[in-house]
Coordinates of C-alpha atoms and ligand atoms in Angstrom, one line a residue:
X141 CA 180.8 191.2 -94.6
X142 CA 182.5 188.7 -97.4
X143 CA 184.7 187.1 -94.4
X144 CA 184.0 183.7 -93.5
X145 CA 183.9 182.9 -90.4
X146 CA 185.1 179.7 -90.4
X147 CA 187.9 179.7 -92.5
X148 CA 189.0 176.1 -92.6
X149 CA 188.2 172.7 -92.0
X150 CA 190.9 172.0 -89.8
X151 CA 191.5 173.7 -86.1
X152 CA 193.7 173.8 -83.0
X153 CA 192.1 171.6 -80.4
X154 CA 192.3 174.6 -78.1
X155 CA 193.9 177.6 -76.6
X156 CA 197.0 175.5 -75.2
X157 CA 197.3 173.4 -78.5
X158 CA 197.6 176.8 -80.1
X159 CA 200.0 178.2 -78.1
X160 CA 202.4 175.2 -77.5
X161 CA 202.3 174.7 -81.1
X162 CA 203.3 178.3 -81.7
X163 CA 205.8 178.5 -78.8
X164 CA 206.9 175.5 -80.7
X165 CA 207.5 177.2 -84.0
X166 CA 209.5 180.2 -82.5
X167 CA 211.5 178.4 -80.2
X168 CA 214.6 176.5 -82.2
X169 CA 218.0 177.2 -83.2
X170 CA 217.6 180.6 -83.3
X171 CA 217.4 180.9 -79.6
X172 CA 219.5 177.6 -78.6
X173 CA 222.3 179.5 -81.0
X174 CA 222.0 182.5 -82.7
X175 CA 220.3 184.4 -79.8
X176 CA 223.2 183.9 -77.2
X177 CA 226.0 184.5 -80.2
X178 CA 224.2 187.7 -81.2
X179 CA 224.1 189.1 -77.5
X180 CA 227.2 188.2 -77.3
X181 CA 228.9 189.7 -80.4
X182 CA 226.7 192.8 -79.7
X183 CA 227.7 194.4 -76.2
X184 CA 226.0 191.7 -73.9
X185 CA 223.4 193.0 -71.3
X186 CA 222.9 195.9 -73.5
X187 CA 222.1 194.2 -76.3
X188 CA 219.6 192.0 -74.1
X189 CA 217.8 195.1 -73.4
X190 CA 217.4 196.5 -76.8
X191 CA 216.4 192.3 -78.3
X192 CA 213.8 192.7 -75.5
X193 CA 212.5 196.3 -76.6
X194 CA 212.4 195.1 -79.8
X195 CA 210.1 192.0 -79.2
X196 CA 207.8 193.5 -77.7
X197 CA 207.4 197.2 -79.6
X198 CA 208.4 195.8 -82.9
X199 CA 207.6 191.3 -82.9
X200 CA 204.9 191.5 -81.1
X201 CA 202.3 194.0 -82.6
X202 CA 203.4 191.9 -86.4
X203 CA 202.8 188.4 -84.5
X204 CA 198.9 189.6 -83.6
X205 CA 198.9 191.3 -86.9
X206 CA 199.8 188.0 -88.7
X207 CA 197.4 185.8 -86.6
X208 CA 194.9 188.0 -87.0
X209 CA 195.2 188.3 -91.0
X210 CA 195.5 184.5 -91.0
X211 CA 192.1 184.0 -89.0
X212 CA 190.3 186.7 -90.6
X213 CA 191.4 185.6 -94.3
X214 CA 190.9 181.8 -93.7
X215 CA 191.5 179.4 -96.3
X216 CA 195.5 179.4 -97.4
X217 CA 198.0 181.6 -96.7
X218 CA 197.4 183.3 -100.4
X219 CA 193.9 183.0 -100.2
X220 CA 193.6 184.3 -96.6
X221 CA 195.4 187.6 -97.4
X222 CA 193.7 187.7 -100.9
X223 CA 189.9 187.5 -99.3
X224 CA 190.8 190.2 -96.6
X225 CA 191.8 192.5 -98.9
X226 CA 189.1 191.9 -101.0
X227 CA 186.9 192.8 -98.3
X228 CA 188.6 195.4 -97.4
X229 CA 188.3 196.8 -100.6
X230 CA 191.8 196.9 -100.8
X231 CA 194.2 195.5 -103.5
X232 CA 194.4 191.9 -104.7
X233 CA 197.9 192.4 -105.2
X234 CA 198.5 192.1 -101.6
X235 CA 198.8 188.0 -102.3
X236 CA 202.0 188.4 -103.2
X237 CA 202.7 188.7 -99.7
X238 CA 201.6 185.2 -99.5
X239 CA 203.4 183.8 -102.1
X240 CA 206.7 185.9 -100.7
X241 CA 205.8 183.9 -97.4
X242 CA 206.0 180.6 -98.8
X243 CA 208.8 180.9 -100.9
X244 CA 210.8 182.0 -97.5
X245 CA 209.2 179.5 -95.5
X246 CA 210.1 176.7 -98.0
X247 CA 213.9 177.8 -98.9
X248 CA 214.3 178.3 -95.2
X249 CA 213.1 174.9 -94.2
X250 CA 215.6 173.8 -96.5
X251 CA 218.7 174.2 -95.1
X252 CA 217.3 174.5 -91.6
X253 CA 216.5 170.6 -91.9
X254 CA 220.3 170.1 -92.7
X255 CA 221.6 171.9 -90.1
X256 CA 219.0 169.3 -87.7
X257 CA 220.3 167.0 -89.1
X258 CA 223.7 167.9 -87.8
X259 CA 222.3 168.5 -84.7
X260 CA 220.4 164.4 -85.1
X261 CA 223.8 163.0 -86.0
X262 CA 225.3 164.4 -83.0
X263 CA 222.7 163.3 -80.3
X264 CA 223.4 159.4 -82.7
X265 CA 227.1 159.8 -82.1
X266 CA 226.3 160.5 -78.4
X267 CA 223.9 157.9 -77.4
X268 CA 225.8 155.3 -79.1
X269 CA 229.1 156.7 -76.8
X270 CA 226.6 156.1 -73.9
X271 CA 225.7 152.7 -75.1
X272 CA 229.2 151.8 -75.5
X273 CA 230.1 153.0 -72.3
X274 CA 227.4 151.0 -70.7
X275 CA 228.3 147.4 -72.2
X276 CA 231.7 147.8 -71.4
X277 CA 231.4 149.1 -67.6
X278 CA 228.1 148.5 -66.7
X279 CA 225.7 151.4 -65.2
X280 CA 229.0 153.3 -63.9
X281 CA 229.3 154.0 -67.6
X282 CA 226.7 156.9 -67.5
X283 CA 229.2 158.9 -65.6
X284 CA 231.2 159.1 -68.7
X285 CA 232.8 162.1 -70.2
X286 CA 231.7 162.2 -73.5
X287 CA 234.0 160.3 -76.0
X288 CA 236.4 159.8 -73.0
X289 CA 239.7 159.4 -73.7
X290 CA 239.5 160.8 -77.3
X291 CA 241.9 163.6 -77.7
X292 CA 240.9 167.4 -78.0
X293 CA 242.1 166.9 -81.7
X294 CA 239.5 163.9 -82.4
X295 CA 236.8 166.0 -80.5
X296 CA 237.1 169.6 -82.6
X297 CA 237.7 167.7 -85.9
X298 CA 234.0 165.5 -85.4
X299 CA 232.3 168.8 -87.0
X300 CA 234.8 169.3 -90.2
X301 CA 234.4 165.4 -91.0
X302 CA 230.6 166.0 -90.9
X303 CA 230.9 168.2 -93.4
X304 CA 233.7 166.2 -95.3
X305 CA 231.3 163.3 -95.1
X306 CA 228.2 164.3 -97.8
X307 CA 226.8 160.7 -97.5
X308 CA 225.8 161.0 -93.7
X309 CA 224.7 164.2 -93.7
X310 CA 222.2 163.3 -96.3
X311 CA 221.4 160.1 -94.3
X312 CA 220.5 162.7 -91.1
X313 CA 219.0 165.3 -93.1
X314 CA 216.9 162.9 -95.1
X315 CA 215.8 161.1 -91.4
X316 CA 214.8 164.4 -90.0
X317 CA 213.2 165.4 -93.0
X318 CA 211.5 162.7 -93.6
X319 CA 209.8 162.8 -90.0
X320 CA 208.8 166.6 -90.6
X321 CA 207.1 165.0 -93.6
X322 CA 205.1 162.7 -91.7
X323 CA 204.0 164.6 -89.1
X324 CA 202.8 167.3 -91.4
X325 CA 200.8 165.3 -93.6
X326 CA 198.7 164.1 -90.5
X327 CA 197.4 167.7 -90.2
X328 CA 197.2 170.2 -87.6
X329 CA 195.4 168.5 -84.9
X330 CA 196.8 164.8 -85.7
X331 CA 200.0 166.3 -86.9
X332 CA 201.7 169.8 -85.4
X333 CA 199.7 169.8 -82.4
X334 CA 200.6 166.3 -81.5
X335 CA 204.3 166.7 -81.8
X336 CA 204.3 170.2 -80.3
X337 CA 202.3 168.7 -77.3
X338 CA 204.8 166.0 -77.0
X339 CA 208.5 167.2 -77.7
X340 CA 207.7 171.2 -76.1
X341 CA 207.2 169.7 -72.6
X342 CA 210.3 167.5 -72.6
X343 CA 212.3 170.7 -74.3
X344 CA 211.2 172.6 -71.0
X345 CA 212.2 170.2 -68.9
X346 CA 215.7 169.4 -70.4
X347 CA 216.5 173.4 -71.1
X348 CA 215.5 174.2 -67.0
X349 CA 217.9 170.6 -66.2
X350 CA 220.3 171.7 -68.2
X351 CA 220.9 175.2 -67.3
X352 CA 220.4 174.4 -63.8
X353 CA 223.3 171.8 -63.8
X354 CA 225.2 174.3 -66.0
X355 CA 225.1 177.1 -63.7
X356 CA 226.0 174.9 -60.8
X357 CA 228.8 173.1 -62.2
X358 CA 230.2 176.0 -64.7
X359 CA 232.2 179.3 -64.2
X360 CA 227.6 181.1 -63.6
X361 CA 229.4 184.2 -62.4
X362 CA 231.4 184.8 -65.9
X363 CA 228.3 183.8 -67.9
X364 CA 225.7 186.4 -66.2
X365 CA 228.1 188.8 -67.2
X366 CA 228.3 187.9 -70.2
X367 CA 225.1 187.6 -71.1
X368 CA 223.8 190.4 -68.5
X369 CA 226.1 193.4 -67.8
X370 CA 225.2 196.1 -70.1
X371 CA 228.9 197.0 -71.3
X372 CA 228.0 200.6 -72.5
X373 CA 231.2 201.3 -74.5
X374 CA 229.6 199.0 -77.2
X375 CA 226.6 199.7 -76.6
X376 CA 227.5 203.4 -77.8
X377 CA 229.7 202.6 -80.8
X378 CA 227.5 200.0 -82.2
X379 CA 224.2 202.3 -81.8
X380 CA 225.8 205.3 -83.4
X381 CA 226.3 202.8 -86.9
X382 CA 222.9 201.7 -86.2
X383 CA 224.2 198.1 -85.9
X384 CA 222.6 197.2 -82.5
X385 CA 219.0 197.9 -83.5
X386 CA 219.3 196.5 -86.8
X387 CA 220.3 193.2 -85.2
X388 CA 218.3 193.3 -82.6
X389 CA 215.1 193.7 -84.5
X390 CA 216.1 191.1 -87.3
X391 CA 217.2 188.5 -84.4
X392 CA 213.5 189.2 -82.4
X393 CA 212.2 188.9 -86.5
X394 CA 213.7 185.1 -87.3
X395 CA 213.4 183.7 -83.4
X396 CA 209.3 185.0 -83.3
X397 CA 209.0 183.3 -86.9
X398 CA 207.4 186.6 -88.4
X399 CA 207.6 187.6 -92.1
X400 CA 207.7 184.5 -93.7
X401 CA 203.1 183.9 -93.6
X402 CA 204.1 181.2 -91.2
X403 CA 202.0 182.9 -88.4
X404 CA 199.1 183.8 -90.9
X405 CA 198.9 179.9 -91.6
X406 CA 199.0 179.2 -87.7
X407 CA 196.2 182.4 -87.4
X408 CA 194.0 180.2 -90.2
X409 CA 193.5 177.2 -87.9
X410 CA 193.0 179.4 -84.5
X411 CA 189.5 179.6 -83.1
X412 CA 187.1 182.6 -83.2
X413 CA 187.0 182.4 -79.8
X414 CA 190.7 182.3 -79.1
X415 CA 191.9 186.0 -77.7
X416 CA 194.9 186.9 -80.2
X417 CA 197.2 189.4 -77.9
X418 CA 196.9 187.3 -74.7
X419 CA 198.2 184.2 -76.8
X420 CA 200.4 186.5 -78.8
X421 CA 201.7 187.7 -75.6
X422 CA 202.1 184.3 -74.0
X423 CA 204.1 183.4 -77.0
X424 CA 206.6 186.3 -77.0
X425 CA 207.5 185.8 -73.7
X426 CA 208.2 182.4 -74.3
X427 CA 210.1 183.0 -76.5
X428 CA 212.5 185.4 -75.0
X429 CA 212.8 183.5 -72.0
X430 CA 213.9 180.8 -73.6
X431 CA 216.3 182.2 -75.4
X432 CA 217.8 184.0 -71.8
X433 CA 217.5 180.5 -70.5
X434 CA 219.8 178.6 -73.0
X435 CA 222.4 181.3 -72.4
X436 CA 222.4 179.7 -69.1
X437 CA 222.2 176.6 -70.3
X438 CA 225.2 177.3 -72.5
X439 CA 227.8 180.3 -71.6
X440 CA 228.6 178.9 -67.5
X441 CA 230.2 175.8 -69.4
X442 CA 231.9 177.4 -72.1
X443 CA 233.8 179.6 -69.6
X444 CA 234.7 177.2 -67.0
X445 CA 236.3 175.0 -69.7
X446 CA 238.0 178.5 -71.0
X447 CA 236.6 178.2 -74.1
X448 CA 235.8 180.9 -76.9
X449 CA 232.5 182.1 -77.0
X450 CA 233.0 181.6 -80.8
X451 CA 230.5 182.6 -83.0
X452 CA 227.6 180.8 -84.4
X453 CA 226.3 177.5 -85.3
X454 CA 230.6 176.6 -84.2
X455 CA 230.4 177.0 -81.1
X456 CA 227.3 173.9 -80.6
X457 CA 229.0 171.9 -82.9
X458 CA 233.0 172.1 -81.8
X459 CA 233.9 174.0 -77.7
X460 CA 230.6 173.0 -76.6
X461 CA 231.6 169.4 -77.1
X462 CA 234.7 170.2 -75.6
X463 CA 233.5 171.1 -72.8
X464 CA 231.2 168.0 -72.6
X465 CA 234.4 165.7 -73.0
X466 CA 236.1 167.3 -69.5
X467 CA 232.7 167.1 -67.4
X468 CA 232.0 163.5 -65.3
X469 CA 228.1 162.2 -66.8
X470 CA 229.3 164.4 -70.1
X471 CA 228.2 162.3 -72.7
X472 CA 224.5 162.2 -70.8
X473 CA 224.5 165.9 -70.4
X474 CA 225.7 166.2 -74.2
X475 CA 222.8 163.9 -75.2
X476 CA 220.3 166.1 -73.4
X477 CA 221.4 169.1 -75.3
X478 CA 221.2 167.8 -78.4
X479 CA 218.1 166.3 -77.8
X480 CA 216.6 169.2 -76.6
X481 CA 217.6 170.6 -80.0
X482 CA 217.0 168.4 -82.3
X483 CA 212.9 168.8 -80.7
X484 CA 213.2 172.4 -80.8
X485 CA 214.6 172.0 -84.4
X486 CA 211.7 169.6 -85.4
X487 CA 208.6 171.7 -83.8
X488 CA 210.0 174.8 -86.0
X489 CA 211.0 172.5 -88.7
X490 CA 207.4 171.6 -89.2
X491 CA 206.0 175.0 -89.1
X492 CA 207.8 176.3 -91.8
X493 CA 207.3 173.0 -94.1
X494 CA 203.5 173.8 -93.0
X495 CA 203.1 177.2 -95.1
X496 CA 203.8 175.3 -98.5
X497 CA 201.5 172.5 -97.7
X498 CA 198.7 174.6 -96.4
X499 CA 198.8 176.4 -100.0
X500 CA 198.8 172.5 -101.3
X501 CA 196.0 171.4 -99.4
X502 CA 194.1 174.1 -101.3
X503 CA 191.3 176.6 -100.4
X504 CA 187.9 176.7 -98.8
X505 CA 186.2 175.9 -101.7
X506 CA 187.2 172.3 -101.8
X507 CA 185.4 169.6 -99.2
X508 CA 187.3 167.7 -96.0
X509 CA 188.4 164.7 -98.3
X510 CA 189.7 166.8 -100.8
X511 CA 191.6 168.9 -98.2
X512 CA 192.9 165.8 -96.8
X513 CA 194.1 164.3 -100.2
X514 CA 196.0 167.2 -101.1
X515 CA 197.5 167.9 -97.4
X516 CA 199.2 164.1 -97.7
X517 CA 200.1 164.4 -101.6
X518 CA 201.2 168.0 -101.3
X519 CA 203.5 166.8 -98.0
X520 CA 205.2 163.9 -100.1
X521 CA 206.1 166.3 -103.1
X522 CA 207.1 169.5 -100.5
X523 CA 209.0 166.6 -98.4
X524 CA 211.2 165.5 -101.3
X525 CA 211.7 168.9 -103.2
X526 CA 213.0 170.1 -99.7
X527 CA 215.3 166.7 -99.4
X528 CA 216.6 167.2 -102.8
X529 CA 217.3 170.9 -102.8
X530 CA 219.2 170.0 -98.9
X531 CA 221.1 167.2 -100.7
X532 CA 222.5 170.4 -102.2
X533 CA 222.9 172.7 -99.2
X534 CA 224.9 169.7 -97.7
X535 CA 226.9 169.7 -100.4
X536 CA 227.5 173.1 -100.9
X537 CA 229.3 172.7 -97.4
X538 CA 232.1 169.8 -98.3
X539 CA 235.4 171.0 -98.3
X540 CA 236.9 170.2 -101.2
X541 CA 233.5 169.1 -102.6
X542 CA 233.9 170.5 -106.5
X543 CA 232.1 173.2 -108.1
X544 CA 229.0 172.9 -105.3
X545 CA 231.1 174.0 -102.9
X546 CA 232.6 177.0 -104.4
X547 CA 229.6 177.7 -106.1
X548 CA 228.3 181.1 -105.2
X549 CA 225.2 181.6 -105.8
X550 CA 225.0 185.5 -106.4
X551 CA 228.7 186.1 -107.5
X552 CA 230.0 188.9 -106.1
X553 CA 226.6 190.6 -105.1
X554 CA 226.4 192.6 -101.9
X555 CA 224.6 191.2 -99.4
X556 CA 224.3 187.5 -100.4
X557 CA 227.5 187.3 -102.4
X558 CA 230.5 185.4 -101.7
X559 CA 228.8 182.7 -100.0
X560 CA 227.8 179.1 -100.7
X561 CA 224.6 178.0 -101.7
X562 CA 223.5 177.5 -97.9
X563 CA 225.1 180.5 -96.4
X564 CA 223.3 182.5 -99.7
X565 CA 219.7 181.0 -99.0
X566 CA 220.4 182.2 -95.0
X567 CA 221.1 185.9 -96.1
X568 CA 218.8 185.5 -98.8
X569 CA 215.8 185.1 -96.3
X570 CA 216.8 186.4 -93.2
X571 CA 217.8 189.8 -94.5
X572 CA 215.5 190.4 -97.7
X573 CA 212.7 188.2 -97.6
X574 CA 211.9 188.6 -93.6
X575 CA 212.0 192.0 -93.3
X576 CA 210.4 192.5 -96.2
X577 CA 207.4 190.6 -95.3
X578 CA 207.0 191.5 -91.8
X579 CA 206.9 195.1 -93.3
X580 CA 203.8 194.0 -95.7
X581 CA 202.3 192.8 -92.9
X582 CA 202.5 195.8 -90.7
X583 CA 201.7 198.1 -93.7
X584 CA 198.7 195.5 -94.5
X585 CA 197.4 195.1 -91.0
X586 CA 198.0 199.2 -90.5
X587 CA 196.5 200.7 -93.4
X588 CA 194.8 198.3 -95.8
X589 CA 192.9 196.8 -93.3
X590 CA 190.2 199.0 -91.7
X591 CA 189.9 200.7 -88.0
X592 CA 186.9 198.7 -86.9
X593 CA 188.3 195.2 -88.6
X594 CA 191.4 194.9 -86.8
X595 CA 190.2 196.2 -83.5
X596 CA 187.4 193.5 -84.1
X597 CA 189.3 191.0 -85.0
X598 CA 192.1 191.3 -82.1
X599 CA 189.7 191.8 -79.3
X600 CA 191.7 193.6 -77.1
X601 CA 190.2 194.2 -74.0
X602 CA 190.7 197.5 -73.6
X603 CA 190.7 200.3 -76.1
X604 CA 193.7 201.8 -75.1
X605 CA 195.3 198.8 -75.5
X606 CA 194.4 198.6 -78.8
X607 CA 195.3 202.3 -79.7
X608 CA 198.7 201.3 -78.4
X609 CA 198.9 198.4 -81.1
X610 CA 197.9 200.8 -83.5
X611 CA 200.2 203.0 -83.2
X612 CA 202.6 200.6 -83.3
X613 CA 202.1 198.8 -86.4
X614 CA 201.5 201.9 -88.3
X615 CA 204.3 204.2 -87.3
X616 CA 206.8 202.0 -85.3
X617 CA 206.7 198.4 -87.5
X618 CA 207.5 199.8 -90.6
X619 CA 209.9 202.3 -89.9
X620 CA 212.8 200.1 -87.9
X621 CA 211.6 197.0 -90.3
X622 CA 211.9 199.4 -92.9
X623 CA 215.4 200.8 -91.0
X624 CA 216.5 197.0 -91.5
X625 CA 215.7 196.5 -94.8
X626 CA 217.5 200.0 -96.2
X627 CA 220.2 199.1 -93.4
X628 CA 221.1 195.1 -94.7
X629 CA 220.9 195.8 -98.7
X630 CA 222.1 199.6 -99.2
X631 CA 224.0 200.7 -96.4
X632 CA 225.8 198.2 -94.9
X633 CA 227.4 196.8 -98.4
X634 CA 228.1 200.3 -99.1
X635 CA 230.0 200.7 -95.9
X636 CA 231.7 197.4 -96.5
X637 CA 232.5 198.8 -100.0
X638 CA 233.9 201.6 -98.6
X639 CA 236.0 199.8 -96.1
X640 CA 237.4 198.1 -98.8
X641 CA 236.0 194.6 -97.9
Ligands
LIG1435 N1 212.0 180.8 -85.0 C1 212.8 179.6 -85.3 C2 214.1 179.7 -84.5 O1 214.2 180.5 -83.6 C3 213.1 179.5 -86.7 C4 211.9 179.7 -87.6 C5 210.8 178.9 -87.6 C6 211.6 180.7 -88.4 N2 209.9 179.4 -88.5 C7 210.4 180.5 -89.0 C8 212.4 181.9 -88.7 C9 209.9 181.5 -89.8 C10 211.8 182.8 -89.6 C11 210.6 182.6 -90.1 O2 214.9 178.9 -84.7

């Protein structure tokens, strides 16, 4: 067989590195955020159900897939799917999946490192409230509301003069960026694993604080049902359109990090003797708990204040801070949260910047020092091309900024038209590129990739077990991935079409 067996020069440390790392990657602002919106927007309870079908019939079979590409492969993420088909006798073309992978992985990093930085400004503009507080009434001053005695006016409009305000954005996004940069050109072990192995335990323990003191001291009984009660009206409507599922399986998609080779390059670094669906497993579940969790964290405290759920990245940014501004020790418990984001930004943050600069540090032909080299050049160049490009992003989102921020992108387009450049690059990866390479994977992993490979490969302890995944990524992966793909760019622009919208 033409598969190494050691396909790089660099390694997780061990099966907890591994895992914490990953656990790292999937958990961010896609669970702190988009996961509570999206169960929210989409019938609740119900939609909870049909997310957590969807990670674990549709995520999870791609995640082992992925890893198990990535290990087998070795080398880069191009390289790695490049030498498995090769062996495979399959295709060379396959690469492109690669190069699809980094491309998403680097345009999403992008604007994801500006929206941290958001996040970084706000857990600054905290902690310096706290400090204030402090010097001017001693130690009593950590009981604080946050920004007491500012009026709800001065509160909500914080988020709009971010955005007014292009100079400090770029200051945040550049300081967060610039971290991510340094971390990842220390490599995996010195590097990703370091910083997962630091900021994921203090994540856990502010997200199980948080949503503890949440449910306590917010309206818990509003937010389980929120979050929990299966409201079946919706649940009907919104499967008949096909909605539910398609947002259910593109949410499980973006918070499990699949599609975009990230997981491939993660797979390259794992051990031979690491098991790929126990860790795969531990991951998911992880990950969906998490996500369940910040609800908790989040959703008792919006409704006690009697706040609007409102959708999105808003509701962090403007009624969460609301809330925090009527709650004694608010400006502590503020300061947690956005901690506790900003680490769960950065651990993701650094995955996706990783893809590019595993392709940078180069295959396994090349020695250690050579690796090495490359890895801290390539990070310098992928560190600024994604601080310059963000520039833009932050741009594109100044009111009144000129042409960037009426610039659209794609025009009129469906799908990723009439949006700025930020909002474009968002659509442009989480609908197209996403789907589309999960789908390659699962096609990949299914059919180009032999029987007794993959069951080799995975390890599964029992045959049925592997059957079961089998099954899965042949027949089930590709048609609702598929079902997403048709769903976002035909169907759904056609319907808007013919809604007249
Ligand atoms: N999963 C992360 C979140 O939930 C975001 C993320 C990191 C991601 N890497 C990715 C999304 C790769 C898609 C692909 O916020």
């Amino acid at each position: 067989m033409a598969v190494t067996r050691s396909g790089s020069d660099e390694h997780w440390s061990g099966r907890a590195a591994f895992v914490l790392a990953a656990i790292g990657s999937a958990v961010g602002i896609g669970n702190l955020v988009r996961f509570p919106y999206q169960a929210g927007e989409n019938g609740g309870g119900a939609f909870v159900i049909v997310y957590i079908l969807a990670v674990f019939a549709i995520g999870l079979p791609v995640l082992m897939a992925e890893l198990f590409i990535g290990r087998r492969g070795g080398g880069t993420p191009v390289a790695a799917i490049r030498r498995l088909a090769k062996a495979e006798g399959a295709s060379t073309a396959w690469a492109l999946m690669g190069w699809i992978g980094i491309f998403a992985s680097f345009l999403i990093v992008t604007f994801y490192s500006v929206i941290s930085g958001w996040l970084l400004y706000y857990a600054w503009s905290l902690l310096g409230d706290i400090a204030g507080n402090i010097a001017e009434m001693g130690l009593a001053g950590i009981a604080q509301p946050a920004f007491a005695g500012d009026s709800e006016d001065s509160i909500t409009s914080r988020f709009p003069e971010l955005l007014a305000n292009p100079g400090r954005q770029v200051l945040f996004h550049g300081l967060f960026i610039g971290l991510a940069t340094f971390i990842v050109s220390r490599g995996v072990k010195g590097g990703i694993e370091k910083a997962a192995t630091w900021l994921m335990p203090v994540f856990f323990f502010l997200l199980v604080a948080l949503s503890v003191t949440s449910l306590i001291i917010g309206d818990a009984a509003s937010a389980l049902d929120f979050l929990f009660r299966p409201k079946f009206d919706a649940l009907a409507s919104q499967f008949m359109n096909g909605e539910i599922l398609v947002n259910a399986v593109g949410q499980a998609f973006f918070s499990l990090s699949l599609g975009s080779a990230l997981m491939i390059t993660y797979g390259i670094y794992l051990e031979r003797d690491q098991n790929i669906p126990a860790a795969a497993t531990t991951v998911a579940s992880a990950d969906t708990a998490v996500a369940l969790i910040s609800g908790l964290a989040i959703f008792p405290i919006v409704f006690a204040f009697n706040l609007e759920p409102a959708g999105g990245l808003g509701l962090i940014f403007g009624p969460l801070l609301l809330a925090f501004n009527q709650m004694p020790f608010g400006a502590l418990f503020g300061l947690a949260f956005f901690i506790m984001a900003v680490f769960a930004a950065l651990t993701s943050a650094i995955s996706l910047f990783e893809v590019p600069a595993a392709w940078a540090k180069g295959d396994i032909d090349l020695d250690a020092a050579t690796h090495a080299r490359r890895r801290t050049i390539g990070s310098v160049i992928i560190g600024l091309l994604i601080f310059v490009i963000g520039v833009f992003h932050a741009l594109s989102q100044v009111p009144d900024g000129g042409s960037l921020s009426t610039w659209q992108p794609f025009g009129q387009m469906p799908v990723l038209g009439n949006k700025t450049l930020l909002d474009a690059a968002d659509a442009l990866t989480g609908s197209i590129m996403l789907p589309l390479g999960g789908f390659l994977a699962a096609v990949f992993a299914g059919y180009a990739v032999s029987e007794s490979s993959s069951r080799e490969e995975l390890g599964f302890k029992h045959e049925k077990s592997y059957r079961r995944w089998r099954f899965l990524i042949r027949y089930v992966c590709p048609f609702f991935v598929g079902l997403i793909l048709v769903w976002g760019v035909i169907i759904a622009p056609l319907l808007a079409a013919a809604n007249g919208n």
